């Protein structure tokens, strides 16, 4: 009789633990980590909402035989699974970076406290998720032309969130699929240009002398061309295609990174630990790769994030002029160009893709600024 | 000072050669050669061959290279494949338009950017400062061509549906002058040109103005914290002249270097903005030339763009040395 409260307490405790295991983020909320808890919970809920609303399309995955459906399904499953795993693991082992944490853990802590930067990060994650989940978020196809007479230039409504274009295609769907091109071109091109820039900057700064002179004159020459002019001049030599655009972007945008890295390396080169490495008889490639590059990674990551925003703007400009991925593949730039002639009757076709560009670039710039504050030890107190 | 200028000039020369070499390489990768203009069924291939020989296209590459550089340096940019006249003629017509547009934008960028930067620095962390910072972030992230389209949509078209909108705030959507420009008097002509400049120069300049404001704010904040400013305040100089006289001069120094940095950025934007506003400048020329596969025009225009950047950087460096004596003795 008198062990009833104890037992009910235990049941309550067990029920709570079960709930916490079932609902991601609940454990964080109970521990007072409102921020982390709410974001995990929100992420899981939005994924579940998507799977309920896109039920038919998810089933179609198995019959449609299309890669983007499979990618979307995988993204859905992995994201949902990750929220549980992350929620379970991180609620039990919360790392305390203030005590003996690594450089990166300290930087993450600084970044987390920057609310504007976190907003940018959330936006960025949402954008990438929306891109990957594309086919499940819309009921239309991006390039299929239906009954033009009935669906041409419809204003934004619940059915067509961003209206329809001159061929009666849903603009929201096209913007969503266009994000794929913009974000993936940006990502790959930045990877190429950052890798090249880091390598060339490190070599130039470390060896100095004639190597440095030659490489830096090359950098000066490339930087003298206005970016877009250089890009369209080179692209004009080829037929524009996805591959050409990525390669040309990657191989023309590295000089600014090379300059940043070279500057950092010049000051690193004189530091004691590099002298020590040399005295130990390590060869140059090893010193550069193991001792120099890790120390310039901070500014490089910042340059990459800010560069991503920039490249998205540049790609939009290129595809606006028609020098990027050819039609009918939608990109943000060519949707805007498509809507240009009918701008007066259908303002929505040009307006919304532009807003998508602005939001994306704002997100990358916010994250980039936040990373700079978090990674630059000179700014840290 | 003279030795500094001489040194900077000497640095600019190899840079120009680098630019020329790069353009030469592009030119040779480009499909077709100058004889493509005459490649028609009724022209005998032997005649084309003779033309190649006359133009020295059968010479070894290095000879072609030096000849080509010599001709470029003397202002002979070859023959346009589509317009049937020398490229230099086309450029002579187009370069001033681009310079007018970029120059107006540059003025706008620095005037607006510096003013906003000062306001933000003086009222650091106020609501005004925060609003301007957020606004600048959005404007900075805007594609110039899209902003141009939106400006056209609103200020050239939609405002005509509003009765109360003042006539002088309706702007033309494209071109340098109105169609009846020749009928105007001198004053009207100038006014017409300025009205046509408003929208494109805003579209082109506003994002750079946002970033100038950002630099100006931090530069001003740094200066305001210095001892001599405290001294000025302590001896009772009015706040207004502390900021605008004592602080502004020093805060402006780093901004001058931006002048050279923004020009390539501005030219990039000009390519798009000129296309949006049908502005007959170099940007429009290069885009049209690419559409028509007119390679000589493409290459010459891109060379002029780069050469202008090199010259502008030179001017910015010299200006900087003029106002900041520390630079000269570096």
XYZ file of C-alpha atoms in Angstrom:
711
model
C 0.000 0.000 0.000
C 2.627 2.487 0.987
C 4.966 1.688 -1.941
C 2.358 2.980 -4.406
C 3.830 6.517 -4.802
C 7.255 5.019 -5.321
C 5.986 2.631 -7.942
C 3.984 5.262 -9.793
C 7.063 7.430 -9.650
C 9.039 4.695 -11.234
C 6.403 4.175 -13.906
C 6.401 7.857 -14.594
C 10.151 7.846 -14.792
C 10.125 4.922 -17.213
C 7.414 6.469 -19.335
C 9.390 9.649 -19.499
C 12.528 7.834 -20.553
C 10.571 6.005 -23.212
C 9.118 9.282 -24.425
C 12.551 10.856 -24.460
C 13.874 7.991 -26.535
C 10.908 8.252 -28.901
C 10.697 11.986 -29.357
C 13.951 13.541 -30.498
C 14.937 16.701 -28.694
C 12.790 16.051 -25.614
C 15.805 15.082 -23.537
C 17.522 18.305 -24.482
C 14.440 20.303 -23.591
C 14.284 18.682 -20.141
C 17.942 19.441 -19.565
C 17.284 23.075 -20.389
C 18.960 23.110 -23.787
C 15.943 24.707 -25.397
C 17.765 25.684 -28.543
C 19.101 22.254 -29.438
C 15.901 20.532 -28.325
C 13.592 22.702 -30.373
C 15.689 22.421 -33.508
C 15.866 18.615 -33.288
C 12.150 18.395 -32.597
C 11.362 20.819 -35.402
C 13.542 18.927 -37.850
C 11.913 15.581 -37.013
C 8.420 17.044 -37.175
C 9.016 18.696 -40.535
C 10.378 15.438 -41.954
C 7.321 13.568 -40.684
C 5.020 16.225 -42.146
C 6.753 15.869 -45.493
C 6.377 12.092 -45.441
C 2.655 12.369 -44.668
C 1.935 14.922 -47.372
C 4.153 13.329 -49.986
C 2.814 9.862 -49.260
C 1.833 9.132 -52.866
C 5.084 10.393 -54.290
C 7.083 8.365 -51.818
C 5.288 5.238 -52.978
C 5.901 6.278 -56.562
C 9.641 6.136 -55.856
C 9.591 2.370 -56.181
C 7.888 2.431 -59.578
C 9.097 5.683 -61.143
C 12.693 4.527 -61.393
C 14.071 8.059 -61.091
C 17.266 8.930 -59.307
C 16.029 12.172 -57.748
C 13.144 10.286 -56.095
C 15.567 7.834 -54.550
C 17.821 10.670 -53.379
C 14.818 12.358 -51.794
C 13.705 9.152 -50.083
C 17.194 8.506 -48.783
C 17.464 12.076 -47.499
C 14.140 11.731 -45.734
C 15.133 8.463 -44.057
C 18.654 9.546 -43.140
C 17.572 12.916 -41.738
C 14.821 11.331 -39.683
C 17.196 8.640 -38.422
C 19.900 11.193 -37.647
C 17.625 13.296 -35.468
C 17.111 10.264 -33.206
C 20.738 9.249 -33.139
C 21.999 12.772 -32.528
C 19.339 13.353 -29.934
C 20.228 10.134 -28.096
C 23.988 10.548 -28.234
C 24.377 14.258 -27.638
C 21.925 14.418 -24.719
C 24.070 11.927 -22.849
C 27.528 13.151 -23.824
C 27.498 16.868 -24.048
C 31.014 17.950 -24.670
C 32.332 20.734 -22.546
C 34.698 22.502 -24.880
C 35.701 25.152 -22.417
C 37.816 22.588 -20.598
C 40.487 21.122 -22.793
C 38.418 21.138 -25.985
C 40.097 21.163 -29.368
C 40.468 24.287 -31.472
C 37.435 23.286 -33.534
C 35.273 22.578 -30.474
C 36.069 26.020 -29.097
C 35.262 27.590 -32.453
C 31.929 25.726 -32.563
C 31.101 27.004 -29.102
C 31.798 30.550 -30.234
C 29.756 30.033 -33.390
C 26.809 28.634 -31.427
C 26.589 31.738 -29.290
C 26.288 33.884 -32.408
C 22.530 33.827 -32.959
C 22.590 35.528 -36.352
C 25.148 33.045 -37.640
C 23.074 30.139 -36.296
C 20.065 31.542 -38.161
C 22.188 31.468 -41.300
C 23.205 27.877 -40.571
C 19.570 26.793 -40.128
C 18.641 28.516 -43.381
C 21.504 26.768 -45.121
C 20.481 23.336 -43.804
C 16.859 24.013 -44.753
C 17.906 25.001 -48.275
C 19.992 21.895 -48.816
C 17.234 19.667 -47.384
C 14.621 21.349 -49.598
C 16.856 20.812 -52.605
C 17.407 17.136 -51.867
C 13.761 16.533 -50.986
C 12.646 18.449 -54.115
C 10.369 15.845 -55.717
C 8.462 15.292 -52.448
C 7.800 18.971 -51.821
C 5.930 19.694 -55.028
C 3.267 17.954 -57.082
C 4.527 19.255 -60.430
C 7.330 18.478 -62.824
C 9.790 21.304 -63.575
C 10.001 21.019 -67.357
C 6.795 19.292 -68.415
C 4.548 21.615 -70.385
C 0.850 20.945 -69.807
C -2.229 22.704 -71.046
C -0.720 26.114 -71.793
C -4.004 27.886 -72.496
C -5.401 26.985 -69.097
C -2.322 27.317 -66.912
C -0.294 30.102 -68.531
C 0.808 33.018 -66.278
C -1.377 32.127 -63.306
C -0.738 34.441 -60.345
C 0.544 32.967 -57.061
C -2.099 30.949 -55.221
C -2.286 27.999 -52.829
C -2.051 25.633 -55.772
C 0.860 27.428 -57.430
C 2.792 29.048 -54.604
C 4.828 31.227 -56.951
C 2.459 31.258 -59.931
C 3.145 29.749 -63.345
C 5.352 30.848 -66.248
C 4.648 31.388 -69.943
C 4.487 27.648 -70.590
C 2.205 27.069 -67.617
C 4.922 25.415 -65.563
C 4.829 25.818 -61.784
C 7.441 28.436 -60.831
C 7.856 27.069 -57.287
C 8.812 23.675 -58.727
C 11.250 25.273 -61.129
C 12.833 27.359 -58.368
C 13.123 24.234 -56.218
C 14.809 22.267 -59.007
C 16.897 25.299 -59.934
C 18.288 25.311 -56.394
C 19.856 21.981 -57.204
C 21.939 23.428 -60.020
C 22.876 26.582 -58.121
C 23.799 24.833 -54.881
C 25.666 21.934 -56.444
C 27.582 24.055 -58.956
C 28.493 26.361 -56.102
C 29.621 23.523 -53.880
C 31.777 21.726 -56.443
C 33.260 24.882 -57.955
C 34.172 26.216 -54.515
C 35.791 22.890 -53.625
C 37.933 23.042 -56.771
C 38.896 26.690 -56.428
C 39.602 26.467 -52.698
C 41.778 23.366 -53.115
C 43.699 24.939 -55.987
C 43.982 28.270 -54.209
C 45.227 26.696 -50.985
C 47.776 24.528 -52.795
C 49.113 27.354 -54.949
C 49.088 29.885 -52.119
C 50.891 27.497 -49.755
C 53.546 26.550 -52.311
C 54.047 30.169 -53.309
C 54.351 31.410 -49.739
C 56.467 28.530 -48.484
C 59.065 28.427 -51.255
C 59.173 32.137 -52.044
C 61.709 33.344 -54.597
C 61.137 32.691 -58.284
C 58.228 30.287 -57.710
C 56.448 32.936 -55.700
C 57.109 35.646 -58.274
C 55.807 33.591 -61.186
C 52.701 32.358 -59.371
C 51.838 35.752 -57.940
C 52.196 37.451 -61.332
C 49.749 34.859 -62.653
C 47.385 35.679 -59.790
C 47.720 39.420 -60.480
C 46.966 38.865 -64.149
C 43.874 36.764 -63.492
C 42.594 39.220 -60.893
C 42.957 42.101 -63.363
C 40.105 40.673 -65.411
C 36.677 41.474 -64.047
C 35.448 38.057 -62.906
C 32.401 37.822 -65.105
C 34.345 39.037 -68.136
C 36.998 36.361 -67.637
C 34.318 33.717 -67.141
C 32.263 34.536 -70.207
C 35.393 34.928 -72.317
C 36.519 31.423 -71.378
C 33.050 29.891 -71.572
C 32.637 31.458 -75.025
C 35.386 29.118 -76.217
C 33.262 26.057 -75.412
C 29.659 24.972 -75.672
C 28.124 25.781 -72.285
C 27.244 22.678 -70.255
C 27.099 21.751 -66.577
C 30.625 20.324 -66.614
C 32.179 23.278 -68.464
C 30.566 25.781 -66.118
C 31.804 23.957 -63.015
C 35.322 23.513 -64.378
C 35.635 27.099 -65.615
C 34.266 28.523 -62.359
C 36.585 26.306 -60.330
C 39.657 27.142 -62.373
C 39.172 30.898 -62.571
C 38.157 31.802 -59.029
C 41.154 30.417 -57.118
C 43.458 33.504 -57.203
C 41.784 35.344 -54.324
C 42.102 32.284 -52.064
C 45.716 31.847 -53.143
C 46.436 35.419 -52.061
C 44.887 34.931 -48.624
C 46.688 31.638 -48.040
C 50.023 33.021 -49.229
C 49.743 35.902 -46.775
C 49.089 33.517 -43.899
C 51.881 31.162 -44.927
C 54.407 34.005 -45.138
C 53.929 34.689 -41.450
C 53.712 31.001 -40.489
C 56.949 30.181 -42.283
C 59.027 32.122 -39.780
C 57.421 30.539 -36.734
C 59.404 28.227 -34.449
C 57.410 25.075 -35.073
C 58.106 25.236 -38.779
C 61.802 25.816 -38.100
C 61.684 22.824 -35.782
C 60.041 20.709 -38.460
C 62.736 21.723 -40.894
C 65.477 21.042 -38.372
C 64.029 17.562 -37.895
C 64.649 17.038 -41.582
C 61.050 16.701 -42.727
C 60.633 17.182 -46.461
C 58.777 20.142 -47.900
C 55.558 18.382 -49.009
C 55.173 16.968 -45.520
C 55.759 20.308 -43.825
C 53.274 22.001 -46.137
C 50.594 19.346 -45.805
C 50.928 18.491 -42.125
C 52.114 21.692 -40.523
C 51.192 24.608 -42.737
C 47.860 23.725 -44.306
C 46.096 22.808 -41.031
C 47.058 26.214 -39.663
C 45.601 28.171 -42.555
C 42.379 26.146 -42.606
C 40.473 28.757 -40.609
C 40.711 31.603 -43.134
C 40.276 29.081 -45.945
C 36.968 27.830 -44.528
C 35.762 31.395 -44.112
C 36.778 32.211 -47.691
C 34.991 29.080 -48.903
C 31.707 29.950 -47.205
C 31.735 33.533 -48.379
C 32.885 32.269 -51.794
C 29.870 29.967 -52.005
C 27.524 32.931 -51.739
C 29.555 34.729 -54.338
C 29.637 31.818 -56.755
C 25.866 31.452 -56.522
C 25.541 35.096 -57.538
C 28.007 34.615 -60.387
C 26.324 31.459 -61.637
C 22.970 33.241 -61.549
C 24.465 36.005 -63.685
C 25.962 33.486 -66.109
C 22.755 31.565 -66.545
C 20.792 34.801 -66.822
C 22.940 35.584 -69.865
C 22.482 32.020 -71.103
C 26.123 30.997 -70.593
C 25.403 28.277 -68.072
C 23.449 25.024 -68.070
C 21.294 25.007 -71.246
C 17.483 25.040 -71.210
C 15.081 23.421 -70.343
C 16.992 22.609 -67.137
C 15.861 25.294 -64.707
C 18.433 27.451 -62.944
C 17.612 30.559 -60.936
C 19.272 32.765 -63.520
C 17.483 31.360 -66.555
C 14.063 31.403 -64.861
C 14.576 35.132 -64.274
C 15.596 35.585 -67.905
C 12.557 33.561 -68.998
C 10.223 35.833 -67.111
C 11.872 39.006 -68.366
C 9.810 39.529 -71.503
C 6.501 39.093 -69.703
C 7.561 40.929 -66.561
C 4.603 43.322 -66.730
C 1.905 40.643 -66.929
C 3.638 38.121 -64.681
C 5.938 39.773 -62.161
C 6.133 36.556 -60.110
C 8.255 34.658 -62.618
C 11.193 37.071 -62.240
C 10.646 38.049 -58.624
C 10.669 34.719 -56.786
C 13.839 33.148 -58.159
C 15.608 36.419 -57.324
C 14.321 36.239 -53.756
C 15.576 32.655 -53.572
C 19.030 33.869 -54.615
C 18.988 36.679 -52.052
C 17.959 34.353 -49.200
C 20.564 31.752 -50.130
C 23.383 34.259 -50.417
C 22.331 35.946 -47.159
C 22.483 32.540 -45.444
C 25.988 31.824 -46.730
C 27.193 35.320 -45.841
C 25.791 35.020 -42.306
C 27.497 31.679 -41.778
C 30.715 33.006 -43.303
C 30.762 36.059 -41.032
C 29.973 33.877 -38.024
C 32.774 31.486 -38.924
C 35.200 34.353 -39.276
C 34.338 35.597 -35.804
C 34.557 32.081 -34.378
C 37.755 31.002 -36.139
C 39.822 34.150 -35.882
C 41.729 33.939 -32.592
C 42.594 37.612 -32.838
C 38.934 38.506 -32.421
C 38.389 36.058 -29.567
C 38.677 37.343 -26.054
C 56.981 60.438 -54.582
C 58.361 60.297 -58.129
C 60.264 57.116 -57.395
C 57.133 55.562 -55.913
C 55.087 56.398 -59.000
C 57.868 55.105 -61.242
C 58.006 51.858 -59.289
C 54.264 51.353 -59.524
C 54.340 52.085 -63.253
C 57.053 49.488 -63.718
C 54.888 46.941 -61.919
C 51.922 47.681 -64.151
C 53.813 46.997 -67.371
C 54.431 43.249 -66.858
C 50.853 42.974 -65.682
C 49.595 44.351 -68.971
C 51.821 41.898 -70.798
C 50.376 39.082 -68.719
C 46.879 40.192 -69.651
C 47.854 40.388 -73.327
C 49.419 36.935 -73.228
C 46.328 35.431 -71.638
C 44.073 37.026 -74.246
C 46.396 35.727 -76.973
C 46.088 32.208 -75.574
C 42.287 32.492 -75.490
C 42.329 33.777 -79.041
C 44.225 30.733 -80.210
C 42.029 28.263 -78.387
C 38.977 29.912 -79.947
C 37.611 28.058 -82.960
C 38.117 29.649 -86.370
C 40.497 32.423 -87.464
C 40.051 35.877 -89.031
C 39.459 34.361 -92.462
C 36.190 32.877 -91.161
C 34.616 36.169 -92.178
C 35.210 35.341 -95.838
C 34.454 31.648 -95.687
C 31.633 31.365 -98.195
C 30.908 28.797 -100.878
C 31.803 31.259 -103.615
C 35.228 32.017 -102.173
C 37.985 29.756 -103.399
C 39.851 27.964 -100.567
C 43.085 28.997 -102.267
C 42.115 32.630 -101.771
C 41.580 31.972 -98.078
C 44.980 30.342 -97.954
C 46.489 33.421 -99.576
C 44.731 35.614 -96.992
C 46.187 33.557 -94.181
C 49.623 34.042 -95.654
C 49.063 37.786 -96.069
C 47.966 38.135 -92.462
C 50.883 36.069 -91.235
C 48.718 33.283 -89.851
C 51.136 30.697 -91.309
C 54.041 32.086 -89.274
C 55.372 30.333 -86.173
C 53.383 31.025 -83.036
C 55.963 33.263 -81.340
C 56.184 35.560 -84.358
C 52.408 35.775 -84.457
C 52.497 36.534 -80.726
C 54.871 39.485 -81.038
C 53.099 40.852 -84.091
C 49.793 40.537 -82.327
C 51.066 42.333 -79.241
C 52.497 45.087 -81.401
C 49.192 45.556 -83.184
C 47.207 45.526 -79.916
C 49.502 48.107 -78.363
C 49.029 50.397 -81.348
C 45.267 50.117 -80.999
C 44.655 47.764 -83.914
C 42.290 45.143 -82.495
C 41.436 43.417 -85.744
C 38.194 43.219 -87.637
C 34.788 42.388 -86.227
C 33.373 39.256 -87.843
C 29.760 40.429 -87.715
C 29.741 44.211 -87.839
C 32.129 44.467 -90.767
C 34.248 47.233 -89.288
C 37.372 47.474 -87.126
C 36.890 46.403 -83.512
C 38.591 49.610 -82.397
C 35.759 51.621 -83.993
C 33.163 49.667 -82.062
C 35.069 50.034 -78.811
C 35.630 53.758 -79.282
C 31.883 54.105 -79.421
C 31.159 51.816 -76.485
C 33.882 52.469 -73.906
C 32.671 55.982 -72.972
C 29.194 54.632 -72.214
C 30.590 52.070 -69.808
C 32.837 54.655 -68.195
C 29.910 57.038 -67.715
C 27.793 54.306 -66.130
C 30.576 52.954 -63.908
C 31.778 56.430 -62.988
C 28.304 57.510 -61.880
C 27.958 54.288 -59.934
C 31.330 54.778 -58.311
C 30.357 58.273 -57.156
C 27.081 56.907 -55.829
C 28.787 54.002 -54.059
C 31.236 56.171 -52.187
C 28.837 59.013 -51.412
C 26.121 56.716 -50.034
C 28.487 54.189 -48.493
C 30.559 56.773 -46.630
C 27.518 58.667 -45.382
C 25.826 55.523 -44.082
C 29.070 54.236 -42.586
C 29.532 57.478 -40.609
C 25.970 57.408 -39.317
C 26.367 53.797 -38.230
C 29.680 54.417 -36.497
C 28.433 57.467 -34.628
C 25.327 55.642 -33.470
C 26.929 52.250 -32.910
C 24.512 49.534 -31.703
C 21.498 51.841 -32.009
C 18.327 50.635 -33.727
C 19.352 52.655 -36.754
C 22.747 50.932 -36.857
C 21.163 47.484 -36.642
C 18.533 48.207 -39.275
C 21.186 49.535 -41.648
C 23.461 46.533 -41.009
C 20.674 44.064 -41.798
C 19.594 46.116 -44.817
C 23.163 46.224 -46.090
C 23.443 42.439 -45.736
C 20.387 41.910 -47.940
C 21.401 44.473 -50.524
C 24.917 43.078 -50.592
C 23.499 39.621 -51.342
C 21.330 40.783 -54.236
C 22.205 39.948 -57.828
C 22.605 43.272 -59.645
C 20.696 42.145 -62.735
C 17.704 41.080 -60.674
C 17.721 44.346 -58.765
C 17.822 46.096 -62.143
C 14.781 44.152 -63.354
C 12.893 44.917 -60.152
C 13.740 48.625 -60.465
C 12.461 48.603 -64.054
C 9.315 46.774 -63.002
C 8.567 49.276 -60.238
C 9.964 52.636 -61.373
C 9.505 52.341 -65.118
C 6.250 50.376 -65.380
C 4.174 49.931 -62.240
C 4.364 53.574 -61.157
C 2.511 54.608 -64.302
C -0.571 52.952 -62.824
C -0.406 55.224 -59.793
C -2.031 58.631 -60.212
C -0.354 60.322 -57.297
C 3.181 59.270 -58.240
C 5.217 62.379 -59.213
C 6.241 62.516 -62.863
C 9.935 63.121 -62.162
C 10.209 59.840 -60.256
C 9.220 57.787 -63.295
C 12.318 56.599 -65.073
C 12.988 55.178 -68.552
C 13.529 51.424 -68.682
C 16.372 51.217 -71.169
C 18.844 52.982 -73.393
C 21.127 55.995 -72.969
C 18.785 58.629 -74.414
C 15.153 58.943 -75.416
C 14.150 58.353 -79.047
C 13.396 62.052 -79.571
C 16.713 63.086 -78.004
C 17.865 65.071 -81.029
C 14.908 67.439 -80.748
C 15.827 68.497 -77.193
C 17.646 71.683 -76.175
C 21.011 71.461 -74.424
C 19.604 71.512 -70.875
C 16.930 68.984 -71.716
C 19.544 66.732 -73.308
C 21.569 66.622 -70.121
C 18.439 65.999 -68.068
C 17.413 63.181 -70.380
C 20.802 61.526 -70.064
C 20.740 61.797 -66.286
C 17.246 60.309 -66.114
C 18.445 57.357 -68.154
C 21.409 56.908 -65.820
C 19.440 56.727 -62.580
C 18.143 53.153 -62.585
C 21.187 51.385 -64.074
C 23.664 53.157 -61.823
C 21.597 52.302 -58.752
C 21.310 48.658 -59.820
C 25.035 48.529 -60.449
C 26.228 50.413 -57.396
C 23.962 49.644 -54.523
C 25.563 46.350 -53.469
C 29.045 47.859 -53.413
C 27.686 50.843 -51.490
C 26.525 48.389 -48.836
C 30.005 46.971 -48.529
C 31.670 50.404 -48.524
C 29.338 51.306 -45.654
C 30.560 48.249 -43.794
C 34.222 49.186 -44.221
C 33.535 52.829 -43.436
C 31.742 51.896 -40.212
C 34.627 49.814 -38.886
C 37.258 52.281 -40.066
C 35.391 55.151 -38.388
C 34.935 53.184 -35.163
C 38.651 52.535 -35.048
C 39.491 56.196 -35.499
C 36.927 57.434 -32.977
C 38.604 55.387 -30.250
C 41.933 57.129 -30.722
C 43.450 59.576 -28.283
C 43.498 62.600 -30.542
C 39.732 62.400 -30.897
C 39.382 62.371 -27.132
C 41.667 65.396 -27.012
C 39.543 67.221 -29.544
C 36.419 66.478 -27.554
C 38.110 67.463 -24.308
C 39.062 70.875 -25.583
C 35.446 71.484 -26.489
C 35.344 71.024 -30.228
C 31.709 70.503 -31.216
C 30.883 66.828 -31.855
C 29.887 67.586 -35.415
C 33.278 68.892 -36.395
C 35.070 66.221 -34.347
C 33.441 63.610 -36.557
C 33.383 65.404 -39.887
C 36.738 67.157 -39.655
C 39.054 65.331 -37.298
C 37.880 61.747 -37.592
C 36.644 61.616 -41.179
C 39.979 62.483 -42.768
C 41.781 59.560 -41.194
C 38.860 57.178 -41.507
C 38.738 57.828 -45.243
C 42.315 56.651 -45.836
C 41.658 52.901 -46.030
C 38.533 53.577 -48.106
C 40.657 54.945 -50.951
C 42.229 51.541 -51.505
C 38.721 50.172 -52.070
C 38.462 52.380 -55.147
C 40.814 50.129 -57.054
C 39.270 46.979 -55.615
C 35.725 47.812 -56.615
C 36.349 48.575 -60.249
C 36.687 44.957 -61.443
C 33.619 44.128 -59.373
C 31.770 47.046 -60.911
C 32.740 45.992 -64.437
C 31.492 42.466 -63.746
C 28.192 43.968 -62.702
C 28.217 46.279 -65.716
C 28.175 43.271 -68.049
C 24.841 42.202 -66.554
C 23.341 45.615 -65.889
C 24.105 46.862 -69.409
C 22.374 43.794 -70.755
C 19.307 44.409 -68.570
C 19.037 48.105 -69.472
C 20.102 47.762 -73.135
C 22.960 50.115 -72.321
C 25.317 50.192 -75.321
C 28.559 49.796 -73.388
C 31.402 47.279 -73.354
C 29.437 44.742 -71.310
C 26.629 44.691 -73.840
C 29.253 44.484 -76.618
C 31.023 41.456 -75.187
C 27.777 39.574 -74.498
C 26.420 40.246 -77.983
C 29.770 39.327 -79.515
C 29.734 35.988 -77.693
C 26.212 35.252 -78.911
C 27.405 35.916 -82.454
C 30.726 34.086 -82.015
C 32.588 37.257 -82.938
C 35.859 36.308 -81.257
C 38.044 39.307 -82.200
C 35.510 41.623 -80.560
C 35.235 39.379 -77.488
C 38.984 39.281 -76.965
C 39.569 42.980 -77.574
C 36.762 43.961 -75.201
C 37.999 41.659 -72.479
C 41.504 43.097 -72.916
C 40.185 46.655 -72.585
C 38.293 45.660 -69.440
C 41.455 44.252 -67.865
C 43.586 47.189 -69.014
C 41.113 49.625 -67.437
C 41.353 47.693 -64.170
C 45.160 47.817 -64.221
C 45.121 51.565 -64.882
C 42.483 52.173 -62.205
C 44.537 50.248 -59.654
C 47.532 52.332 -60.549
C 45.561 55.548 -60.035
C 44.149 54.312 -56.721
C 47.646 53.429 -55.472
C 49.033 56.816 -56.463
C 46.093 58.591 -54.842
C 46.681 56.618 -51.674
C 50.339 57.554 -51.646
C 49.383 61.198 -52.174
C 47.127 61.351 -49.132
C 49.066 58.983 -46.863
C 52.795 59.833 -46.720
C 53.573 56.593 -44.854
C 53.002 54.562 -48.022
C 55.673 56.335 -50.065
C 58.537 55.300 -47.820
C 57.491 51.733 -47.358
